[in-house]
mmCIF file of C-alpha atoms in Angstrom:
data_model
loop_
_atom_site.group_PDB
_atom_site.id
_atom_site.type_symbol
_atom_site.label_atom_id
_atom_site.label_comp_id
_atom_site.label_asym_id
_atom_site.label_seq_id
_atom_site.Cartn_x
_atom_site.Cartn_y
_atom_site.Cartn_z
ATOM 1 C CA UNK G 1 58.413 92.597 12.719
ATOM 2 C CA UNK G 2 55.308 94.719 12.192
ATOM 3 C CA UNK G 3 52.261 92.845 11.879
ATOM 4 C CA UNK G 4 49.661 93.829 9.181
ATOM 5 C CA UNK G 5 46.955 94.759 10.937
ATOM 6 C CA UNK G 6 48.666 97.268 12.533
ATOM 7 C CA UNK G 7 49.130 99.060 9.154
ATOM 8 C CA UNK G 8 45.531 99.014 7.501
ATOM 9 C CA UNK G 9 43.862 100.789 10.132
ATOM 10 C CA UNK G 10 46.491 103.400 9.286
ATOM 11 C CA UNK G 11 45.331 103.636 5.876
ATOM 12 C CA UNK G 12 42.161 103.714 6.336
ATOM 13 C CA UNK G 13 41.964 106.481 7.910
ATOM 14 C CA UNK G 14 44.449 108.144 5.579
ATOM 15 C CA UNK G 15 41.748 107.361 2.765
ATOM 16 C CA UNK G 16 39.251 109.012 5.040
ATOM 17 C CA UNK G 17 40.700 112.760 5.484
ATOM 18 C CA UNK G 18 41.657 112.349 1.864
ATOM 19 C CA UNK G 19 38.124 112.330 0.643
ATOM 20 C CA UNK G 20 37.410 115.303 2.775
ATOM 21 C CA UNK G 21 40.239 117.157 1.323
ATOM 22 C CA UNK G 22 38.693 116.221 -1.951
ATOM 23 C CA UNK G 23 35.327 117.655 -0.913
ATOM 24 C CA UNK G 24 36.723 121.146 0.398
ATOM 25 C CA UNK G 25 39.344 121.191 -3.137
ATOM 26 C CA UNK G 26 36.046 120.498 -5.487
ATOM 27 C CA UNK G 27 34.827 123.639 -3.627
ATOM 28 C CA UNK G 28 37.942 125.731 -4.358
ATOM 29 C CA UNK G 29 38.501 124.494 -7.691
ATOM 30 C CA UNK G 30 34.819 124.855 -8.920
ATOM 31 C CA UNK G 31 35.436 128.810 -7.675
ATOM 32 C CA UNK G 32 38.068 129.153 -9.953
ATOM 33 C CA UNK G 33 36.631 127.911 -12.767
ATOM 34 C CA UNK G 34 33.381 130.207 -11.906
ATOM 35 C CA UNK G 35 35.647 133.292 -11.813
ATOM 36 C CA UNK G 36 37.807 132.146 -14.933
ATOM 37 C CA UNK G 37 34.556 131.879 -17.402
ATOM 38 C CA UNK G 38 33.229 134.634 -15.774
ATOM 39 C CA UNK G 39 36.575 136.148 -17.155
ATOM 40 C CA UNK G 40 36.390 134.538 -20.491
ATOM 41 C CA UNK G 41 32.804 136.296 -21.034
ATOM 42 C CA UNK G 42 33.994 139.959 -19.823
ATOM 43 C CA UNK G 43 36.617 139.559 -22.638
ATOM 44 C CA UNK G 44 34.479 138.492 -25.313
ATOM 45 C CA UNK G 45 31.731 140.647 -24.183
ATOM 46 C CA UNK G 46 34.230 143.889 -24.551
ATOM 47 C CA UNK G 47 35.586 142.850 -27.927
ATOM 48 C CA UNK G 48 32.516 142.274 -29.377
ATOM 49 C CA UNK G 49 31.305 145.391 -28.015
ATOM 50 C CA UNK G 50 34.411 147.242 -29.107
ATOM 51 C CA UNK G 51 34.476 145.807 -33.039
ATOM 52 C CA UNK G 52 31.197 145.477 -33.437
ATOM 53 C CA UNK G 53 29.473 149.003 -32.267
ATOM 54 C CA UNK G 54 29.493 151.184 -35.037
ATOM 55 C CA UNK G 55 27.588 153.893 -36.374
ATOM 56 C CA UNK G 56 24.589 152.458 -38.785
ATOM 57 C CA UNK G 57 25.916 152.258 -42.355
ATOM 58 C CA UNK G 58 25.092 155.379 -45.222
ATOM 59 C CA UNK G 59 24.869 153.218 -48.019
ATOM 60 C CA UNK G 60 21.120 153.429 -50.060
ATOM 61 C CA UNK G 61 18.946 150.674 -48.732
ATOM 62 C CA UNK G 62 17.601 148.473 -51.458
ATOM 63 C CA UNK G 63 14.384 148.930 -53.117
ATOM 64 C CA UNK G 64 13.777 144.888 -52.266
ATOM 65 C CA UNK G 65 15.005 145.793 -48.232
ATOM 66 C CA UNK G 66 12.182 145.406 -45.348
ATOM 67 C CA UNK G 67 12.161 147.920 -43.045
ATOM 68 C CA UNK G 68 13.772 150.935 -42.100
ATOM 69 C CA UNK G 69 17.351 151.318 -41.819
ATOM 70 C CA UNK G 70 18.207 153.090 -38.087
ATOM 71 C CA UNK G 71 19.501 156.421 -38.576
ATOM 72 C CA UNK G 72 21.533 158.513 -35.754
ATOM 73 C CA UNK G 73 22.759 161.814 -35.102
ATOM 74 C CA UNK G 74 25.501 160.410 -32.688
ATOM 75 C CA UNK G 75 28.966 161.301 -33.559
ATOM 76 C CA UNK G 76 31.499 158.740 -33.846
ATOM 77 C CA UNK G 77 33.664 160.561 -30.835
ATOM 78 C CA UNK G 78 30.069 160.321 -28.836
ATOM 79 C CA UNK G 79 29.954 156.750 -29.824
ATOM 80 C CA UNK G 80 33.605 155.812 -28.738
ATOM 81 C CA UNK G 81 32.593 157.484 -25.440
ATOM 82 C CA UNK G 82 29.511 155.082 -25.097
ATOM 83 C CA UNK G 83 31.441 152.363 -25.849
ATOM 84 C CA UNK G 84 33.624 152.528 -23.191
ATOM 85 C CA UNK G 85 31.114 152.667 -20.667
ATOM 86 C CA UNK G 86 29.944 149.520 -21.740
ATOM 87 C CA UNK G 87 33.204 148.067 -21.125
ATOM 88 C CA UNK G 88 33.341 149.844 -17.707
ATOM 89 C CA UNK G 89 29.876 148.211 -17.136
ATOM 90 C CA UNK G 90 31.254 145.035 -17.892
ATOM 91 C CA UNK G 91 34.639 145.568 -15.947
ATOM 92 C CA UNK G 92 32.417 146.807 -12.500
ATOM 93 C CA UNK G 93 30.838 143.667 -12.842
ATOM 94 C CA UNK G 94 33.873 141.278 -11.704
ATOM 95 C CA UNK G 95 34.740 143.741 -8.892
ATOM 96 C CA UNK G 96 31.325 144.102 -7.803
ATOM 97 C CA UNK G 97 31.065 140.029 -7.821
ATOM 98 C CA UNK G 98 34.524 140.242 -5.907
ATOM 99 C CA UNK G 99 32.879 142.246 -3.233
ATOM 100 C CA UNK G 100 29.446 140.267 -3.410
ATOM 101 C CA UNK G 101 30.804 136.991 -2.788
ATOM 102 C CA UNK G 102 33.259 138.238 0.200
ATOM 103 C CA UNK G 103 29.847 140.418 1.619
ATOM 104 C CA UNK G 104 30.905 143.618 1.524
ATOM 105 C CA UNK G 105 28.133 145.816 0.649
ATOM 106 C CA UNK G 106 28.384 149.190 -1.327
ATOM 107 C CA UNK G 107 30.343 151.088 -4.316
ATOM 108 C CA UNK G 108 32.464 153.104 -2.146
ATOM 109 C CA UNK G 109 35.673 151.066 -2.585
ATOM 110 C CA UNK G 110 38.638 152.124 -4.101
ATOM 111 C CA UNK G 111 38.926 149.571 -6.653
ATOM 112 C CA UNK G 112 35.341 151.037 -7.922
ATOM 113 C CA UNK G 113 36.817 154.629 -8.411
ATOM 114 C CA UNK G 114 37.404 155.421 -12.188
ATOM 115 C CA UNK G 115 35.193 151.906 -13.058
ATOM 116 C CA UNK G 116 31.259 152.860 -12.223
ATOM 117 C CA UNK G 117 29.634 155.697 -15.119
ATOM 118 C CA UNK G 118 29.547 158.617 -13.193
ATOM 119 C CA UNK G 119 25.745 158.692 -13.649
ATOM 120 C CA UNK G 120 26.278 154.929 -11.003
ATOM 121 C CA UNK G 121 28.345 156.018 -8.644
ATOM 122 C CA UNK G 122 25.293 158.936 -7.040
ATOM 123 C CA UNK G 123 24.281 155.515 -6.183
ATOM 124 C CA UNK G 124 24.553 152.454 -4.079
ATOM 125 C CA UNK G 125 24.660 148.685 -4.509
ATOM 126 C CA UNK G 126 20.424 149.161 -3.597
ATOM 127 C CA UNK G 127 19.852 152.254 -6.009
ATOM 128 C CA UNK G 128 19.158 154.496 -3.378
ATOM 129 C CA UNK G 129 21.127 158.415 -3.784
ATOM 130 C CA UNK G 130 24.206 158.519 -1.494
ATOM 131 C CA UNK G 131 24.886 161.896 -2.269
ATOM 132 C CA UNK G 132 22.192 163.996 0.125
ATOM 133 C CA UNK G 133 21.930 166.690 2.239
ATOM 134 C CA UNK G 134 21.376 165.455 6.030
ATOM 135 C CA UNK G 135 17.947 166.962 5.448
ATOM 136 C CA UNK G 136 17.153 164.416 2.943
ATOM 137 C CA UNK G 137 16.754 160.810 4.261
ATOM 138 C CA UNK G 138 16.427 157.948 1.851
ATOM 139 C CA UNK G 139 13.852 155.083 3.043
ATOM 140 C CA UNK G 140 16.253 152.285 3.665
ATOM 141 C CA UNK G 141 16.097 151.590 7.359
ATOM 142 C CA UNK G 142 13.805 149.274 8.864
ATOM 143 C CA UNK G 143 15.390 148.965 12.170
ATOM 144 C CA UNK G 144 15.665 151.448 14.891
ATOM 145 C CA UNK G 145 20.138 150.572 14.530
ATOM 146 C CA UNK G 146 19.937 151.079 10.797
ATOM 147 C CA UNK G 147 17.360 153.944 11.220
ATOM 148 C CA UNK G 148 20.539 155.846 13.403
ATOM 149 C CA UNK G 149 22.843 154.776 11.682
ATOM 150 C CA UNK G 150 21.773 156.725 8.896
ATOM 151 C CA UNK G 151 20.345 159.869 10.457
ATOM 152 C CA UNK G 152 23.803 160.461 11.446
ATOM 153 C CA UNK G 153 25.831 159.598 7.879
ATOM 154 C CA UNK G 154 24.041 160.827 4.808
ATOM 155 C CA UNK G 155 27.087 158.420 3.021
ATOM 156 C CA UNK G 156 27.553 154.637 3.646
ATOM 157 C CA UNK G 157 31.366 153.389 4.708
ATOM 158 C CA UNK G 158 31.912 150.001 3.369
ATOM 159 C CA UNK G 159 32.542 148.781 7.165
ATOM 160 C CA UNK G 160 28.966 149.384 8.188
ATOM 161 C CA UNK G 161 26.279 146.421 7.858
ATOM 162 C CA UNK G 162 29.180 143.755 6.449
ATOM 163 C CA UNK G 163 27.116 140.834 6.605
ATOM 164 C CA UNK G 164 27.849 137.285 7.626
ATOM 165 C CA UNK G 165 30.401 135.181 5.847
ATOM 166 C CA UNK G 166 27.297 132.896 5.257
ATOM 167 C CA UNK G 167 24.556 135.041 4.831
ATOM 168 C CA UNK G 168 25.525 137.271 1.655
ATOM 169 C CA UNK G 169 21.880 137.127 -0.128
ATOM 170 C CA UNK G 170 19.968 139.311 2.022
ATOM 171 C CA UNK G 171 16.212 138.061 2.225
ATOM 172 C CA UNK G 172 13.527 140.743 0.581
ATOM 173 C CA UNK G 173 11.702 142.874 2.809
ATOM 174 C CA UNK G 174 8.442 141.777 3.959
ATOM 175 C CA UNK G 175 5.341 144.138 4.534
ATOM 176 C CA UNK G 176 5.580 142.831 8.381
ATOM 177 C CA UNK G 177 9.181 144.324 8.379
ATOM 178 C CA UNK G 178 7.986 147.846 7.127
ATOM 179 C CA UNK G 179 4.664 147.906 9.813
ATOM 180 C CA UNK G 180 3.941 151.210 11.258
ATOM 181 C CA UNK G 181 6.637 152.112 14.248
ATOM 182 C CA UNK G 182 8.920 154.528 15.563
ATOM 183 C CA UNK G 183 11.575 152.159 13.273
ATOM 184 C CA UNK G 184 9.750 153.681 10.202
ATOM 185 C CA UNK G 185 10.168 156.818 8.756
ATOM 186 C CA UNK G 186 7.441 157.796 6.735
ATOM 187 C CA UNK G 187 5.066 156.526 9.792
ATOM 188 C CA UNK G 188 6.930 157.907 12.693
ATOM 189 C CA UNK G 189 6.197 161.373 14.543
ATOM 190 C CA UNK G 190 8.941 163.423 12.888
ATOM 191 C CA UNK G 191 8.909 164.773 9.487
ATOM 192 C CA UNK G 192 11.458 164.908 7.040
ATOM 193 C CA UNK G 193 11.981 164.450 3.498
ATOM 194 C CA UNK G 194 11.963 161.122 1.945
ATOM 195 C CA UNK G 195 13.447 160.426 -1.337
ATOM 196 C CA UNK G 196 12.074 157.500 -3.224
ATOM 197 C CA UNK G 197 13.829 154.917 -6.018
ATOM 198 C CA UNK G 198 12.901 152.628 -8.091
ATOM 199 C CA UNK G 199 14.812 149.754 -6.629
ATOM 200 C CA UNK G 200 13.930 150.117 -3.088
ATOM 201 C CA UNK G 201 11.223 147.849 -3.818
ATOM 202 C CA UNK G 202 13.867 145.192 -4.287
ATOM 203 C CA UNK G 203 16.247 145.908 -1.952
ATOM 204 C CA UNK G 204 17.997 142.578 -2.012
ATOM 205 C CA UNK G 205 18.918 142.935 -5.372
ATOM 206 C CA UNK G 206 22.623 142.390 -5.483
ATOM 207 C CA UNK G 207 24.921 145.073 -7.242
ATOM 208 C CA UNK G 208 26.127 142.427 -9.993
ATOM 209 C CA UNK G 209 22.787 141.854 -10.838
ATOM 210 C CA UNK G 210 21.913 145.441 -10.793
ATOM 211 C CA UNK G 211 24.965 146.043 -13.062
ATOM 212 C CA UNK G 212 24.311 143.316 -15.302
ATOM 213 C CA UNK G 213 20.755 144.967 -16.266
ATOM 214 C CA UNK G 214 22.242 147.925 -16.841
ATOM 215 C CA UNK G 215 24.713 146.357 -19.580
ATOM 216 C CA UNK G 216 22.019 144.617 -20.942
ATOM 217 C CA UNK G 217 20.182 147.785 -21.076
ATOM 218 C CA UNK G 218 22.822 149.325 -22.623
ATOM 219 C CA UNK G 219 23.252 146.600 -25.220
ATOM 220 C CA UNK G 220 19.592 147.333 -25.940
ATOM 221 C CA UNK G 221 20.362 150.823 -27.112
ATOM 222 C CA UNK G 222 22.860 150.264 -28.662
ATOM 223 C CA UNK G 223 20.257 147.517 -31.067
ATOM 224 C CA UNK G 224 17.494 150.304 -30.867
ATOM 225 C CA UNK G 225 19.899 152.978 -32.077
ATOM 226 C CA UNK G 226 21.380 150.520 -34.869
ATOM 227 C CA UNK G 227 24.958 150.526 -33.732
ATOM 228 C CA UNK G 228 24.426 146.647 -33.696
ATOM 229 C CA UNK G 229 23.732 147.158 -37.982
ATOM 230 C CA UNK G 230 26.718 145.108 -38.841
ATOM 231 C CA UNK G 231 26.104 141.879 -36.993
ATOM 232 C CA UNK G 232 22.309 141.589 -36.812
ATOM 233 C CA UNK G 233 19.850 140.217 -34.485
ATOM 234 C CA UNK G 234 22.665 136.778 -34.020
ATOM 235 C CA UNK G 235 25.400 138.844 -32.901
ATOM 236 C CA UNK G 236 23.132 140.712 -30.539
ATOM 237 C CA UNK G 237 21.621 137.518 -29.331
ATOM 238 C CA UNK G 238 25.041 136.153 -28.725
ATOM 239 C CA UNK G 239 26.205 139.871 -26.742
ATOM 240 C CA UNK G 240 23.206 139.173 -24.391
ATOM 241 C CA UNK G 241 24.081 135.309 -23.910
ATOM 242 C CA UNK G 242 27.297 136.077 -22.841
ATOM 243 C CA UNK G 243 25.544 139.001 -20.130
ATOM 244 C CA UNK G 244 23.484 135.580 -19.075
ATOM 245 C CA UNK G 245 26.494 133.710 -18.849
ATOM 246 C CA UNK G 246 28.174 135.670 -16.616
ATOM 247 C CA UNK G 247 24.716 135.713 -14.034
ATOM 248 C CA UNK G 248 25.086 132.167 -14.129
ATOM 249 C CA UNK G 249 28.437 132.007 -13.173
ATOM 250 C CA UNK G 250 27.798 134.488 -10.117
ATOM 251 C CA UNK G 251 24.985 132.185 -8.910
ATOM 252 C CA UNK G 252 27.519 129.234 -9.203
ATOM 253 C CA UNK G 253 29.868 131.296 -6.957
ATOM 254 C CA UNK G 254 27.244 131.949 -5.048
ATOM 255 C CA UNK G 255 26.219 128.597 -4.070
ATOM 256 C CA UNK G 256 29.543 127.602 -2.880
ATOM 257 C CA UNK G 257 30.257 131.205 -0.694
ATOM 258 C CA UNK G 258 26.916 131.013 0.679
ATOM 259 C CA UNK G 259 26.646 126.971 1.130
ATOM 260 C CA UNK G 260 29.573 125.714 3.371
ATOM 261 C CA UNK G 261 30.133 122.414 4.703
ATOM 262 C CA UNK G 262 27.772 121.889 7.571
ATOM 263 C CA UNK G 263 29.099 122.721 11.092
ATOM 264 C CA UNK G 264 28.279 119.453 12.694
ATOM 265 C CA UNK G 265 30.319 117.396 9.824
ATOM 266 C CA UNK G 266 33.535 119.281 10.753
ATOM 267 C CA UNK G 267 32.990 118.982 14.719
ATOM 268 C CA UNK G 268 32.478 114.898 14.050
ATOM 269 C CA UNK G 269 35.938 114.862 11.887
ATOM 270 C CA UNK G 270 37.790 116.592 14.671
ATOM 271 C CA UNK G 271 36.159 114.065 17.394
ATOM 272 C CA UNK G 272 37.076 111.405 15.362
ATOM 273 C CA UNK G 273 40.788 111.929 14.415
ATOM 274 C CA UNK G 274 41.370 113.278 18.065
ATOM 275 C CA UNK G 275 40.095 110.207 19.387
ATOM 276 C CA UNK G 276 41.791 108.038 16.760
ATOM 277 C CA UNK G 277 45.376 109.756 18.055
ATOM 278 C CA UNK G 278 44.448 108.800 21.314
ATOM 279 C CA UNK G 279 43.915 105.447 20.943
ATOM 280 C CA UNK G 280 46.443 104.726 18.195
ATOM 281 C CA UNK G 281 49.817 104.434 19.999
ATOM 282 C CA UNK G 282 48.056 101.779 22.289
ATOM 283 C CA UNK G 283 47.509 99.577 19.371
ATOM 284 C CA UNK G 284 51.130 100.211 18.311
ATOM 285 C CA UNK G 285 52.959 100.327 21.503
ATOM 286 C CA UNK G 286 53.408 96.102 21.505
ATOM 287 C CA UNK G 287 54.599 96.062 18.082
ATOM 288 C CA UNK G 288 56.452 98.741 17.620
ATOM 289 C CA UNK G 289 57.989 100.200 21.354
ATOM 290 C CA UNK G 290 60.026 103.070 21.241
ATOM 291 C CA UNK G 291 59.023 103.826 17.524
ATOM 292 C CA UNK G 292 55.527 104.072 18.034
ATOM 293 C CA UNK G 293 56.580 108.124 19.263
ATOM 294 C CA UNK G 294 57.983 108.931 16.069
ATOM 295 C CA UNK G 295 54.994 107.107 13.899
ATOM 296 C CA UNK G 296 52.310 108.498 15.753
ATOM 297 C CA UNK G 297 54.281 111.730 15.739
ATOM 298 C CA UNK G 298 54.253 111.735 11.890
ATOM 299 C CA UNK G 299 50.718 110.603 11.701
ATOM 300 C CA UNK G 300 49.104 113.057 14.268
ATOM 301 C CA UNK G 301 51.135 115.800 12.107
ATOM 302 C CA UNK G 302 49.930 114.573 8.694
ATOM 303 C CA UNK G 303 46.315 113.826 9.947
ATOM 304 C CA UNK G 304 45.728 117.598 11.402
ATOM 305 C CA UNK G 305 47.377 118.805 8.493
ATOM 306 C CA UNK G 306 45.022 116.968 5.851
ATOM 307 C CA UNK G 307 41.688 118.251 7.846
ATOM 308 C CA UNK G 308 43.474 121.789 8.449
ATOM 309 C CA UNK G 309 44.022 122.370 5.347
ATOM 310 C CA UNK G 310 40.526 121.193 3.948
ATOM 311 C CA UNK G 311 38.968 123.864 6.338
ATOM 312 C CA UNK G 312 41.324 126.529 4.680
ATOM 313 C CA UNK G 313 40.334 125.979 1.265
ATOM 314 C CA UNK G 314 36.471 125.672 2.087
ATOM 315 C CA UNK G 315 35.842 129.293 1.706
ATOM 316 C CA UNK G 316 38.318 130.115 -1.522
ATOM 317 C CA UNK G 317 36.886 133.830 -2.020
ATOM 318 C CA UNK G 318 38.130 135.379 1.157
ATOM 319 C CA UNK G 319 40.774 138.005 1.380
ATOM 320 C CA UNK G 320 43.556 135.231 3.024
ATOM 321 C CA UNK G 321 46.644 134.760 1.601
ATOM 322 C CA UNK G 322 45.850 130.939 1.181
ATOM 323 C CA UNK G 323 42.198 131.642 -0.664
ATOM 324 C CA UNK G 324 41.875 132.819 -4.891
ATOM 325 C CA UNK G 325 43.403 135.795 -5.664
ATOM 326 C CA UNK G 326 40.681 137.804 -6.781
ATOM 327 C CA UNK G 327 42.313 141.466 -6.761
ATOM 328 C CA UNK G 328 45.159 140.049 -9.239
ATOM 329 C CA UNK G 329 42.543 138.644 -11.470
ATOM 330 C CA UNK G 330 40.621 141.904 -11.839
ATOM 331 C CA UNK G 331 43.780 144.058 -11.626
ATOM 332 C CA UNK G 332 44.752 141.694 -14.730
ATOM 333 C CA UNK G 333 41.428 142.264 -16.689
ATOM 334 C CA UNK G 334 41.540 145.596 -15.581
ATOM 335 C CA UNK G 335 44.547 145.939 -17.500
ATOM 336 C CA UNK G 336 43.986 143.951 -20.902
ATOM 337 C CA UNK G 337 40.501 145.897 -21.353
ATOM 338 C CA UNK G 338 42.121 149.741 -20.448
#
């Protein structure tokens, strides 16, 4: 008969790896609800944009009206045009958080093509021109690899400088990191021309972000213009909550794709049910015999399988079968907002 005590520790230990599969599943699920309200505000975002955008009204003001009633020369065709940039704008912004959150740096993805305004794509995730002559060097490179590296491509590849899996916010450049050397451009001994943008001052700016003030720059025009008439200064207020909305929800991605659980925790698990297999069928062997193979069999399997699969799901924006499908969620809003 098995005795008791031979059970509990059993348990235990079950309850253990289950409350680190809990950890690593809060991570994963708190991605997906990130992505889904960042989702939820692209859609509203674009309807309100698409209803609400509309040429100024032509009816008299009233005597008793303050102000002055916006007037534009903008056709409604020219309009329609604008408007769908704006939704563009919005629609970049999931792929460009896709890309953000797995580190991969730059616009020159395929999923980008027929997204970005054509007046964004002359650009990269930093602002600086892609589109150069070899003559023409942008100031980007601080180090002598980064400084070759593009001498000899006037165009970024999206394979070059891919960043760390935990390291996606790259840190703003100090004035130490831009001292006089043969690493900087404008100080070395050759000459060349240098082409200078406003956002290489904050290089570390991340493309959502930099999309993000675009569409609320953008929404701004669209106020100042008074194509934003119909539904005042609340249902502007409520267009730009939804633009800060869908920063927050980044950041909240963010944290979890650039916060994983710390190394040494996950070495200690391992130690710990590895040493707990060894020394279970000793405790079993008296009480059980034969059957203490099959048991620990079953238990080894279900114990690695528990902390396996809470390593898989720790890091739920990667491009693994087993991690959020990102590309089918922004293939689907792709297709509800075209």
């Amino acid at each position: 008969m098995v005795q008791t005590n031979s059970i509990v520790p059993l348990l235990s230990v079950v309850v253990g790896l289950l409350l680190v599969f809990r950890t690593s599943y809060d991570r994963f699920w708190e991605g997906r609800k990130s992505f889904s309200a960042l989702t939820a505000s692209i859609r509203n975002l674009s309807r309100q944009v698409w209803v609400n955008v509309a040429l100024p009204p032509t009816d008299p003001q009233p005597a008793f009206a303050k102000g002055k009633t916006p007037t534009s020369e903008v056709t409604l065709s020219q309009l329609r045009r604008r408007k769908i940039e704006a939704l563009k704008l919005s629609l970049s912004l999931a792929y460009a958080a896709k890309h953000y959150l797995r580190g991969e740096d730059g616009i020159q993805w395929d999923d980008f093509h027929g997204i970005l305004p054509a007046w964004f794509a002359r650009h990269d995730e930093t602002g600086y021109n892609v589109q150069h002559t070899t003559a023409t060097h942008s100031y980007q490179a601080t180090d002598s690899a980064d400084l070759e590296a593009g001498t000899n491509s006037g165009v970024s590849t999206p394979d070059h400088h891919r960043p760390d899996a935990t390291k996606r916010v790259r840190a703003k450049r100090s004035k130490q990191n831009l001292a006089a050397g043969p690493a900087t451009p404008l100080l070395g001994d050759t000459h060349r021309t240098v082409e200078y943008h406003a956002y290489a001052d904050e290089a570390s700016l991340p493309l959502p972000l930099v999309l993000a003030t675009e569409l609320t720059r953008v929404l701004f025009n669209f106020r100042r213009e008074g194509f934003l008439e119909t539904v005042g200064p609340a249902g502007t207020n409520a267009m730009m909550q939804l633009i800060s909305s869908m920063v927050d929800q980044i950041t909240a991605m963010e944290r979890i794709a650039n916060t994983p659980i710390p190394i040494s925790y996950g070495i200690h698990l391992k130690q710990c049910v590895t040493l707990y297999l060894f020394a279970l069928p000793l405790t079993l062997v008296n009480d059980l015999g034969w059957a203490t193979v099959p048991i620990v069999t079953v238990v080894a399997f279900t114990f690695m399988g528990i902390e396996g699969i809470a390593d898989e799901i720790e890091m739920p924006f990667g491009v693994d079968e087993r991690d959020l499908p990102l590309d089918l969620y922004c293939r689907d809003l792709k297709e509800e907002i075209e």
